[in-house]
Tab-separated table of N, CA and C in Angstrom:
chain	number	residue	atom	x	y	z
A	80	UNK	N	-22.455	-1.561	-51.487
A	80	UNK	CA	-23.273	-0.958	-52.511
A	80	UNK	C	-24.706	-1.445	-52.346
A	81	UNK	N	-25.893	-0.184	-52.604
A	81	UNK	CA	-26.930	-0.785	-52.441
A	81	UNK	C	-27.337	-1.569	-53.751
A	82	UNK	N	-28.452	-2.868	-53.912
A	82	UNK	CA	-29.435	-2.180	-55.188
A	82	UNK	C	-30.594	-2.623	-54.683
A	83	UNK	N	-31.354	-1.998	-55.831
A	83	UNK	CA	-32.883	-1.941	-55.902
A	83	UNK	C	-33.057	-3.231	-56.665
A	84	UNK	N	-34.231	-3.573	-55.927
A	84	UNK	CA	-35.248	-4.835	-56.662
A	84	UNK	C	-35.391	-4.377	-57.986
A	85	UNK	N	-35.647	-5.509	-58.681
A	85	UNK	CA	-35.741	-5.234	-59.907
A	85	UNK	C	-37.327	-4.721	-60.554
A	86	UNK	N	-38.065	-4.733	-59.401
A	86	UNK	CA	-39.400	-4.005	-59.880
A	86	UNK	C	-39.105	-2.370	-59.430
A	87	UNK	N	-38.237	-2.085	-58.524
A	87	UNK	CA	-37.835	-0.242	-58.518
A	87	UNK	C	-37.314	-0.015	-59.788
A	88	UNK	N	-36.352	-0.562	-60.471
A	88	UNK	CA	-35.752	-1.044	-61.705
A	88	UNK	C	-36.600	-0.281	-63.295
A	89	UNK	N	-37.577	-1.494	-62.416
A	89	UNK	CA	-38.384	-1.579	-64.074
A	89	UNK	C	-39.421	-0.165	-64.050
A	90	UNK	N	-39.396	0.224	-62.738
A	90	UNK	CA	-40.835	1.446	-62.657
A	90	UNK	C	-39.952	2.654	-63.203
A	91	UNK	N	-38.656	2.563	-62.420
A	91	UNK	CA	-38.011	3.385	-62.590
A	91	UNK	C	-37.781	4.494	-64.447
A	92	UNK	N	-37.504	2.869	-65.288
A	92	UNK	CA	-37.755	2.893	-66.488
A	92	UNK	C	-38.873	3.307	-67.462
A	93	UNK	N	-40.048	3.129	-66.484
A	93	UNK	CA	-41.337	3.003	-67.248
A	93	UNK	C	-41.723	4.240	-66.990
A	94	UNK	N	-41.519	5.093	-65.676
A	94	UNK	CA	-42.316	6.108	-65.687
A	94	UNK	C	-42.014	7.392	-66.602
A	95	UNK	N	-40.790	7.700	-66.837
A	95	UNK	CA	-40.450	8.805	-67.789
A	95	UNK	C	-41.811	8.432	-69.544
A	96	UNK	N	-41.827	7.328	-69.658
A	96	UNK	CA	-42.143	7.140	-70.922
A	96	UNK	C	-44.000	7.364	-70.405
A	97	UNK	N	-44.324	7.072	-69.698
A	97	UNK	CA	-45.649	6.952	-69.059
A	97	UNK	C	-46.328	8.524	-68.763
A	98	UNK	N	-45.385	9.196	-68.319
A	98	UNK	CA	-45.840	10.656	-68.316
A	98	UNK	C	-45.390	11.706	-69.600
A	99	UNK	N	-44.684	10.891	-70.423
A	99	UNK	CA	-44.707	11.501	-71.668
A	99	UNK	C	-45.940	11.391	-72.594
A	100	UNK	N	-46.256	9.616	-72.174
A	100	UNK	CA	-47.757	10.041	-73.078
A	100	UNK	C	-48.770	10.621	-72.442
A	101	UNK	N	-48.507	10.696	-71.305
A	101	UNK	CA	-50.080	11.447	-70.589
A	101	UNK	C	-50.435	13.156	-71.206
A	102	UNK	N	-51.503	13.140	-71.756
A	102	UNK	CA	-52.094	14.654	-72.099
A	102	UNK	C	-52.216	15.605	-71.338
A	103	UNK	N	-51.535	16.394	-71.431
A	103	UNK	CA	-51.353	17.568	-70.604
A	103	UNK	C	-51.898	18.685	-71.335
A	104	UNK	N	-52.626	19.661	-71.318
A	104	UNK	CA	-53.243	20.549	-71.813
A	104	UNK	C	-52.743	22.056	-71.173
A	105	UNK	N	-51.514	22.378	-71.888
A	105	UNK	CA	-50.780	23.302	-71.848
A	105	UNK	C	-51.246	24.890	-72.428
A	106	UNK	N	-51.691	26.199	-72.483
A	106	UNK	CA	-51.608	26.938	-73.353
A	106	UNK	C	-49.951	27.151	-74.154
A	107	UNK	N	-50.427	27.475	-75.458
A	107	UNK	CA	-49.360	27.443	-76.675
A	107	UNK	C	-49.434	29.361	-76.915
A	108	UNK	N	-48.188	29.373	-76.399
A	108	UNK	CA	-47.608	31.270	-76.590
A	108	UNK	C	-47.314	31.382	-77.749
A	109	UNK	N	-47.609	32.353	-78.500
A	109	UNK	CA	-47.143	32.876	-80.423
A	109	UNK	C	-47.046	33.851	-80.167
A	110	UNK	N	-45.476	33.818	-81.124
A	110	UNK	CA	-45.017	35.021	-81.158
A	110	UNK	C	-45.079	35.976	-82.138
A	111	UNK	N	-44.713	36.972	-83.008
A	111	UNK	CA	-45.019	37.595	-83.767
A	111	UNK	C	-43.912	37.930	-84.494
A	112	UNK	N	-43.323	37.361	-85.933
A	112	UNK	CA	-42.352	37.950	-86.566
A	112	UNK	C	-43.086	38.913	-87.415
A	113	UNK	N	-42.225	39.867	-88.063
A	113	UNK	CA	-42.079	41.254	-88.740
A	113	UNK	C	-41.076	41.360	-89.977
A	114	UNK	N	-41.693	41.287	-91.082
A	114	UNK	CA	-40.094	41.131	-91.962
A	114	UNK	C	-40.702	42.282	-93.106
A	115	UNK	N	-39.564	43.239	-93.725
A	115	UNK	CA	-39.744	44.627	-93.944
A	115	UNK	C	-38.838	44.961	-95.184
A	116	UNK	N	-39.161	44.897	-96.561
A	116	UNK	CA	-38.327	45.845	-97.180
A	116	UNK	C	-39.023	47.276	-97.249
A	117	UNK	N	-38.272	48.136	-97.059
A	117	UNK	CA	-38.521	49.782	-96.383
A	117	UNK	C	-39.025	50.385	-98.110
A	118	UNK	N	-40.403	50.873	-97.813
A	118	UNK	CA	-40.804	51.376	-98.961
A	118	UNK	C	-41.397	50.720	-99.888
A	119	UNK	N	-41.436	48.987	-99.901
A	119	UNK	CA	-41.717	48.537	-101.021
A	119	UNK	C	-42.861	47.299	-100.167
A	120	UNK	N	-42.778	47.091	-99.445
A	120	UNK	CA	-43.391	45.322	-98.694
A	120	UNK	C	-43.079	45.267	-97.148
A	121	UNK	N	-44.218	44.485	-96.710
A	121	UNK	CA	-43.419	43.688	-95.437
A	121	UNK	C	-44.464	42.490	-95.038
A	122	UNK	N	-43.953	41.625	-94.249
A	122	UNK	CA	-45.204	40.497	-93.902
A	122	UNK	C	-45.010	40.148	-92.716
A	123	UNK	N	-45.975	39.537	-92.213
A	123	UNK	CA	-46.163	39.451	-90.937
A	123	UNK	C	-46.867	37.915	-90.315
A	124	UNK	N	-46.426	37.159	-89.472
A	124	UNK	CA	-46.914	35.977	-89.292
A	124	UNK	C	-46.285	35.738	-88.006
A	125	UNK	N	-47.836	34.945	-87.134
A	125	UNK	CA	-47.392	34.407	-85.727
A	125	UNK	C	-47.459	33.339	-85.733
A	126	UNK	N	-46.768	32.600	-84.740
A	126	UNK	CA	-46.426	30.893	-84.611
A	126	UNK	C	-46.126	31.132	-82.852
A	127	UNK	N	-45.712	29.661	-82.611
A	127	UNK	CA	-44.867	29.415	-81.821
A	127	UNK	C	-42.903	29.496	-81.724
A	128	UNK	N	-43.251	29.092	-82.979
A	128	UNK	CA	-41.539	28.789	-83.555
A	128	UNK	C	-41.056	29.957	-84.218
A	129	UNK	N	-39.666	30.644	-83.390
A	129	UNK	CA	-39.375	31.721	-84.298
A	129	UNK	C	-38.660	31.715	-85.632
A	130	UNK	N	-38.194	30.664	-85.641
A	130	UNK	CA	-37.785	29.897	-86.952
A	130	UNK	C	-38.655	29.756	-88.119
A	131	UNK	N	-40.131	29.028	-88.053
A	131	UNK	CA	-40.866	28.999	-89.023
A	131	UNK	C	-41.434	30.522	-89.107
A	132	UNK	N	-42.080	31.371	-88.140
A	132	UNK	CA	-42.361	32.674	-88.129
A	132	UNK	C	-41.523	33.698	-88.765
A	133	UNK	N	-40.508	33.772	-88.639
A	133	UNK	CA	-39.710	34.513	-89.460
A	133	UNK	C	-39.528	34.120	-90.943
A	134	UNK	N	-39.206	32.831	-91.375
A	134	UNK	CA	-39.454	32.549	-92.914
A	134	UNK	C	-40.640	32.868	-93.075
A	135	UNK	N	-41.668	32.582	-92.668
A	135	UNK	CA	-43.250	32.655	-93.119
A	135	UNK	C	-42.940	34.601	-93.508
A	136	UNK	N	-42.504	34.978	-92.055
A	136	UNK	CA	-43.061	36.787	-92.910
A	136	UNK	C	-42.134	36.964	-93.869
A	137	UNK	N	-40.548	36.727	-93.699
A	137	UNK	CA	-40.013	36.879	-95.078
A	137	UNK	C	-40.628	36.381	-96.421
A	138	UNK	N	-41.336	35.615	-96.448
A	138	UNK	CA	-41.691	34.832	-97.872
A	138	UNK	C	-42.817	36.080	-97.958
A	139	UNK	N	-43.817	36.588	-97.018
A	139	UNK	CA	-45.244	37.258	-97.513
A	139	UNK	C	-44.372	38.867	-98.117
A	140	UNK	N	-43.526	39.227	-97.611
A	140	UNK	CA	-42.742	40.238	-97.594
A	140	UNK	C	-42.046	40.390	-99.251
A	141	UNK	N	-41.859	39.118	-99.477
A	141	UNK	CA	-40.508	38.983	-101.147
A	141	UNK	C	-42.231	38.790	-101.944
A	142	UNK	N	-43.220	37.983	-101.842
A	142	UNK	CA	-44.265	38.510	-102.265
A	142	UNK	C	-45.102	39.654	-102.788
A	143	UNK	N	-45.068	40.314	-101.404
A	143	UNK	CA	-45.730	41.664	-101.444
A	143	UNK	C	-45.045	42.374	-102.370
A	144	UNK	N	-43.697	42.412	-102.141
A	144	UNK	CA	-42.701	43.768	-102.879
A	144	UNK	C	-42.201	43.513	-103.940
A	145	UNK	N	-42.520	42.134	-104.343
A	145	UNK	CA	-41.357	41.213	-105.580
A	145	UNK	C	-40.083	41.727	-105.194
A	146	UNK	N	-39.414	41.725	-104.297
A	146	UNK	CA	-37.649	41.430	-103.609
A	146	UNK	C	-37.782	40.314	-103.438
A	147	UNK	N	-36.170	40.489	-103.021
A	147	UNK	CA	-35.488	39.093	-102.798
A	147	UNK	C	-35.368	39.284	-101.124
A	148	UNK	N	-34.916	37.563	-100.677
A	148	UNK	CA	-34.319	38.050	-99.176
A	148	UNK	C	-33.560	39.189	-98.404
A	149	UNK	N	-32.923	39.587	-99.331
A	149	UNK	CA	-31.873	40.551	-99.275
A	149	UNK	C	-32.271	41.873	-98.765
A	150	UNK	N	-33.471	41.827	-99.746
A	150	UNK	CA	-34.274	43.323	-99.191
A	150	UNK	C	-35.329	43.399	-98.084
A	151	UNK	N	-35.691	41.767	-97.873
A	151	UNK	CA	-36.920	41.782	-96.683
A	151	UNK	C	-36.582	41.082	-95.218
A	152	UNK	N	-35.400	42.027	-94.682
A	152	UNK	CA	-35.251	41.617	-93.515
A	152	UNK	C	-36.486	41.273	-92.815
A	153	UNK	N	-35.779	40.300	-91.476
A	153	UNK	CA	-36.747	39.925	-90.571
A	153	UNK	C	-36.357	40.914	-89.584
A	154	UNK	N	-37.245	42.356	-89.071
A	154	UNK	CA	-36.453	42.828	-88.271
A	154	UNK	C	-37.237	43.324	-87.188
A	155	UNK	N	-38.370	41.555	-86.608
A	155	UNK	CA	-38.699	41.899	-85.161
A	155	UNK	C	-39.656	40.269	-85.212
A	156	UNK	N	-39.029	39.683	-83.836
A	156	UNK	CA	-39.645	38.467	-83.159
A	156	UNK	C	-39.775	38.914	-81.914
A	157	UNK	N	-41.215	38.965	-81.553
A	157	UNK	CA	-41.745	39.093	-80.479
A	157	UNK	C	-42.600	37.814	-79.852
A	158	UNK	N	-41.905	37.494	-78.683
A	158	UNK	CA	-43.046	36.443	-77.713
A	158	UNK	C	-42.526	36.543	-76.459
A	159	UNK	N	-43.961	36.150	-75.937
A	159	UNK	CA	-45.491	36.261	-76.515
A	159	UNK	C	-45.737	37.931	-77.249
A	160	UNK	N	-46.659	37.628	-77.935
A	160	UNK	CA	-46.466	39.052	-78.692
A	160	UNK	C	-47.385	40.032	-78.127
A	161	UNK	N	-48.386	39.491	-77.021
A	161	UNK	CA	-49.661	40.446	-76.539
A	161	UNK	C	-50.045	41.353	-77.563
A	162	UNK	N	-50.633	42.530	-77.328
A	162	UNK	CA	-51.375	42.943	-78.196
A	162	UNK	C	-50.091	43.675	-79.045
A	163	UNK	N	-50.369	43.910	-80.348
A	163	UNK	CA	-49.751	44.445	-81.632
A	163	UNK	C	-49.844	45.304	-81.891
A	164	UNK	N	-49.252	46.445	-82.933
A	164	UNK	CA	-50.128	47.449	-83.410
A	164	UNK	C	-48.939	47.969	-84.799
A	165	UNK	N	-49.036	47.724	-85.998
A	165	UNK	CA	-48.524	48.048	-87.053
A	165	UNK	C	-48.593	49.519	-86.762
A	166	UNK	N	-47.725	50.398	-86.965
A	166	UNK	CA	-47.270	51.603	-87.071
A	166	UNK	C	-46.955	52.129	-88.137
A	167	UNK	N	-47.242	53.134	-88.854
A	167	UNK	CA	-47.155	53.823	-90.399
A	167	UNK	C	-46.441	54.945	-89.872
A	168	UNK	N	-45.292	55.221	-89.961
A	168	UNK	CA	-44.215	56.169	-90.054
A	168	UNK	C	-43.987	57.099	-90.867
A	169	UNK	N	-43.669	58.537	-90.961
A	169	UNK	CA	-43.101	58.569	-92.153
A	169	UNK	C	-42.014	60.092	-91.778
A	170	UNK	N	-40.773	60.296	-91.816
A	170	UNK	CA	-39.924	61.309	-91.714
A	170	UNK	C	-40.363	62.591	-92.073
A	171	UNK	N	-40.135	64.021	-92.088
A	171	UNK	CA	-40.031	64.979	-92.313
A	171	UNK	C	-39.670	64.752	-93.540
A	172	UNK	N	-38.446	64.382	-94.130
A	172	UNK	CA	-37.922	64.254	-95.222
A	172	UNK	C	-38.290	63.233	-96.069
A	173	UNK	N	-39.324	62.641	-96.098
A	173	UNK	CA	-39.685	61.759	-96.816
A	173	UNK	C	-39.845	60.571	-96.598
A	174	UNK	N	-38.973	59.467	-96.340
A	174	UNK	CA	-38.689	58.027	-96.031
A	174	UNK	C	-39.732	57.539	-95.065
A	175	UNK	N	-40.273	57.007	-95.099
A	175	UNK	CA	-41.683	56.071	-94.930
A	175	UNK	C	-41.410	54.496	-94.191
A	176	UNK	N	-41.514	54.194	-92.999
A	176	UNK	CA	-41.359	52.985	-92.669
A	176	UNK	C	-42.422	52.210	-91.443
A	177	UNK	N	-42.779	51.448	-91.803
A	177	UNK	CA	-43.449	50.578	-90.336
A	177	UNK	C	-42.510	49.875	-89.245
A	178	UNK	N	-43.349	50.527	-87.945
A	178	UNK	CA	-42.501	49.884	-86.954
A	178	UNK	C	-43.427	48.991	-85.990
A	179	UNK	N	-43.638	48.254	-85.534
A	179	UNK	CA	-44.355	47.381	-84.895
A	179	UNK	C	-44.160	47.404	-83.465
A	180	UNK	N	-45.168	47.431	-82.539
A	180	UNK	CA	-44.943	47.715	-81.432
A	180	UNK	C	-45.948	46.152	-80.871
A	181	UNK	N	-45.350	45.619	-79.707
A	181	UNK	CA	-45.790	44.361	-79.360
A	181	UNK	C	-45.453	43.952	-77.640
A	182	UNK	N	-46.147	42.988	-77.193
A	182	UNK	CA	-46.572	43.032	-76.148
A	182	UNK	C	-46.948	43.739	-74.978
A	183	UNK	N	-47.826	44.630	-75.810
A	183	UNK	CA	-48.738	45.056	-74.456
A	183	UNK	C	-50.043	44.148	-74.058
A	184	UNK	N	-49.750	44.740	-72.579
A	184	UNK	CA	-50.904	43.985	-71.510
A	184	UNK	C	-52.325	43.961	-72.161
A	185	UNK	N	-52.811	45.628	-72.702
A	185	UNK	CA	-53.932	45.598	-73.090
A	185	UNK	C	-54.001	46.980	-74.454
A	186	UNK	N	-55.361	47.063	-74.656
A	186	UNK	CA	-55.632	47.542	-76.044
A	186	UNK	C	-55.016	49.414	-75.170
A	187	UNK	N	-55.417	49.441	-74.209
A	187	UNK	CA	-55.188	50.752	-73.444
A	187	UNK	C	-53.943	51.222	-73.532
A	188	UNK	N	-53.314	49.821	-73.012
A	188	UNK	CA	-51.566	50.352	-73.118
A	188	UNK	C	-51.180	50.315	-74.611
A	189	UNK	N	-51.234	49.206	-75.423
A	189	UNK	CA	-50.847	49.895	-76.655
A	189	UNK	C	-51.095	51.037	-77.212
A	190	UNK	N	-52.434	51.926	-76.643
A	190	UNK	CA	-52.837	52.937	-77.607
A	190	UNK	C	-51.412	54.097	-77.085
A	191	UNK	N	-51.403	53.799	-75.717
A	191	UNK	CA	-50.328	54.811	-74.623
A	191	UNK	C	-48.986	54.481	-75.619
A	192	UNK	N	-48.690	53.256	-75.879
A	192	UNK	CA	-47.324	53.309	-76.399
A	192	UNK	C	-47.618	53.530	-78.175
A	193	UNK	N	-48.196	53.420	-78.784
A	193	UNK	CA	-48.365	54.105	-79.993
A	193	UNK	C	-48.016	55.834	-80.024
A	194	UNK	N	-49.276	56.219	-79.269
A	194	UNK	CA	-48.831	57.927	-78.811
A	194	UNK	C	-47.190	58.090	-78.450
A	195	UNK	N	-47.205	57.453	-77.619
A	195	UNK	CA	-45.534	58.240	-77.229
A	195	UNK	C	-44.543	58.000	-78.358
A	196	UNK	N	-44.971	56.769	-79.304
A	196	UNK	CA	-43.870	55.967	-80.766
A	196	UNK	C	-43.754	57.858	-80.937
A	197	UNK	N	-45.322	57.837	-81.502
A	197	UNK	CA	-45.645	59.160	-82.497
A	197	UNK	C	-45.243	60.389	-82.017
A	198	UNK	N	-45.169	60.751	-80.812
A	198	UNK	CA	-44.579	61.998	-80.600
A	198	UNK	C	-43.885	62.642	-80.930
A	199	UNK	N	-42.497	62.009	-81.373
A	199	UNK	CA	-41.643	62.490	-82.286
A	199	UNK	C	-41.887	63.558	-83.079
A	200	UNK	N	-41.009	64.933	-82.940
A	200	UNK	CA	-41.134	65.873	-83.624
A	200	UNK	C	-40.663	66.045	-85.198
A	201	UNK	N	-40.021	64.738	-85.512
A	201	UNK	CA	-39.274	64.750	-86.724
A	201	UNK	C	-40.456	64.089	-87.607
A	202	UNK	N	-41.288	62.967	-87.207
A	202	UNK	CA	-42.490	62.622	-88.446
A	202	UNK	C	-43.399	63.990	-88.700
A	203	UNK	N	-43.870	63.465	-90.060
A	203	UNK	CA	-44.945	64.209	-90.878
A	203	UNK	C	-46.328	63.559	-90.577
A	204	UNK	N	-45.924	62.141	-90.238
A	204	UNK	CA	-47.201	61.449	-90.343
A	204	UNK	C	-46.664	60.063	-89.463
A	205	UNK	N	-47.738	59.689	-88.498
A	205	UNK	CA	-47.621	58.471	-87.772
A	205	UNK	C	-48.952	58.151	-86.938
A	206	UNK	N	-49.512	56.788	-87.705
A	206	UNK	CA	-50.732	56.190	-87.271
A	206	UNK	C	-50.514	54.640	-87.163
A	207	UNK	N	-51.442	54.438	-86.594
A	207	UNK	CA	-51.439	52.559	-86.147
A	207	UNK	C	-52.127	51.879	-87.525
A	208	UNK	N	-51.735	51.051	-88.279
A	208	UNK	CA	-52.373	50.290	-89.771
A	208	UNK	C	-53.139	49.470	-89.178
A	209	UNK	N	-52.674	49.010	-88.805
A	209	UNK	CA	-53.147	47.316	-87.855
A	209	UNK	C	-52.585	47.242	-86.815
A	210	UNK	N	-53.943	46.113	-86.009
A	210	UNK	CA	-53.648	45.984	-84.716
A	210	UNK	C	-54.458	43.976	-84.453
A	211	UNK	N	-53.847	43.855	-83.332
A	211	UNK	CA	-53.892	42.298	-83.445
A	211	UNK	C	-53.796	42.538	-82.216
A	212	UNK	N	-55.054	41.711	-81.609
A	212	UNK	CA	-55.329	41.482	-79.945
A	212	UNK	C	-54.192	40.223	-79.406
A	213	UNK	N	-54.246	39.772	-77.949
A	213	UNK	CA	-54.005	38.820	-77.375
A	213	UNK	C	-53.919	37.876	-78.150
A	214	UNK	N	-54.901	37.133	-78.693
A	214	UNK	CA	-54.852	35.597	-79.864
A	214	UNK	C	-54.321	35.539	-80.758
A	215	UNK	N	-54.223	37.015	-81.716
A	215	UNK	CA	-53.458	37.035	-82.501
A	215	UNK	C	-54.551	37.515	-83.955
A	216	UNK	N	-55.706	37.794	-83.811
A	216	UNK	CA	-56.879	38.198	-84.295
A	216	UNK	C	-56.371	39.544	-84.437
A	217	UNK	N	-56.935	39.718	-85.789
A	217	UNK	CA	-56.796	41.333	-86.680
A	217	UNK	C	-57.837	41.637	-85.998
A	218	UNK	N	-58.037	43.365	-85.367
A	218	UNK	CA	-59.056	43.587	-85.014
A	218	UNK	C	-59.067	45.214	-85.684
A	219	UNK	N	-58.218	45.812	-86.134
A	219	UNK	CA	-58.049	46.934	-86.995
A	219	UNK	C	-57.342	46.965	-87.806
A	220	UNK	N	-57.327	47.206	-88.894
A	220	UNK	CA	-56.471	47.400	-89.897
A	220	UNK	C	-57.170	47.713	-91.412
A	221	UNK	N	-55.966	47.500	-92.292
A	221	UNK	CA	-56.271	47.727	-93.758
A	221	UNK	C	-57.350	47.713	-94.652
């Protein structure tokens, strides 16, 4: 059996903890949750964590609409979320909903995938509310 000196030993030990404190200057990706009661509220909040992101829009969502959880699903985590674009829906027959469209490359391609959302022959009405660049910056909306 081999062993190592006891200074391979001790480096061995030291270096995991040594490059843990070293600062590394990483970019931090956010993602984009979506939480929606249909007709009444919805909220919207980016993070890193899809865990805190999703409570965060549920809570702006039971806010907005005065519901409960029950009614303000979380029903979209996107990451990285690239560019955004809130979508205003609304059926032939009435019923009204936002759909969120997320990570595109650029403001170009979202406008391309908005158009094609909207094509649909069954809406009365479908436009972009808001829109949120790369960082996560409102750059159109309400």
């Amino acid at each position: 059996m081999r062993r190592f000196p006891a200074f391979v030993c001790a480096l061995m030990l030291a270096l995991p903890g040594a490059l843990a404190e070293e600062s590394v200057d990483h970019p931090v990706f956010n993602g984009i949750a979506f939480s929606q009661a249909p007709e009444a509220g919805s909220g919207v909040c980016f993070g890193p964590d899809a865990a805190e992101a999703m409570s965060c829009a549920q809570d702006k969502c039971m806010a907005e609409s005065g519901l409960g959880p029950e009614d303000c699903g979380v029903n979209l985590w996107c990451w990285p979320h690239g560019w955004v674009a809130d979508v205003f829906m609304q059926h032939q027959e009435g019923p009204h909903w936002h759909s969120l469209i997320c990570n595109a490359n650029s403001r170009k391609e979202l406008d391309l995938l908005v158009e094609a959302k909207c094509a649909a022959d069954y809406l009365i009405e479908c436009a972009p509310v808001r829109v949120w660049d790369m960082e996560g910056n409102e750059i159109a909306g309400q």
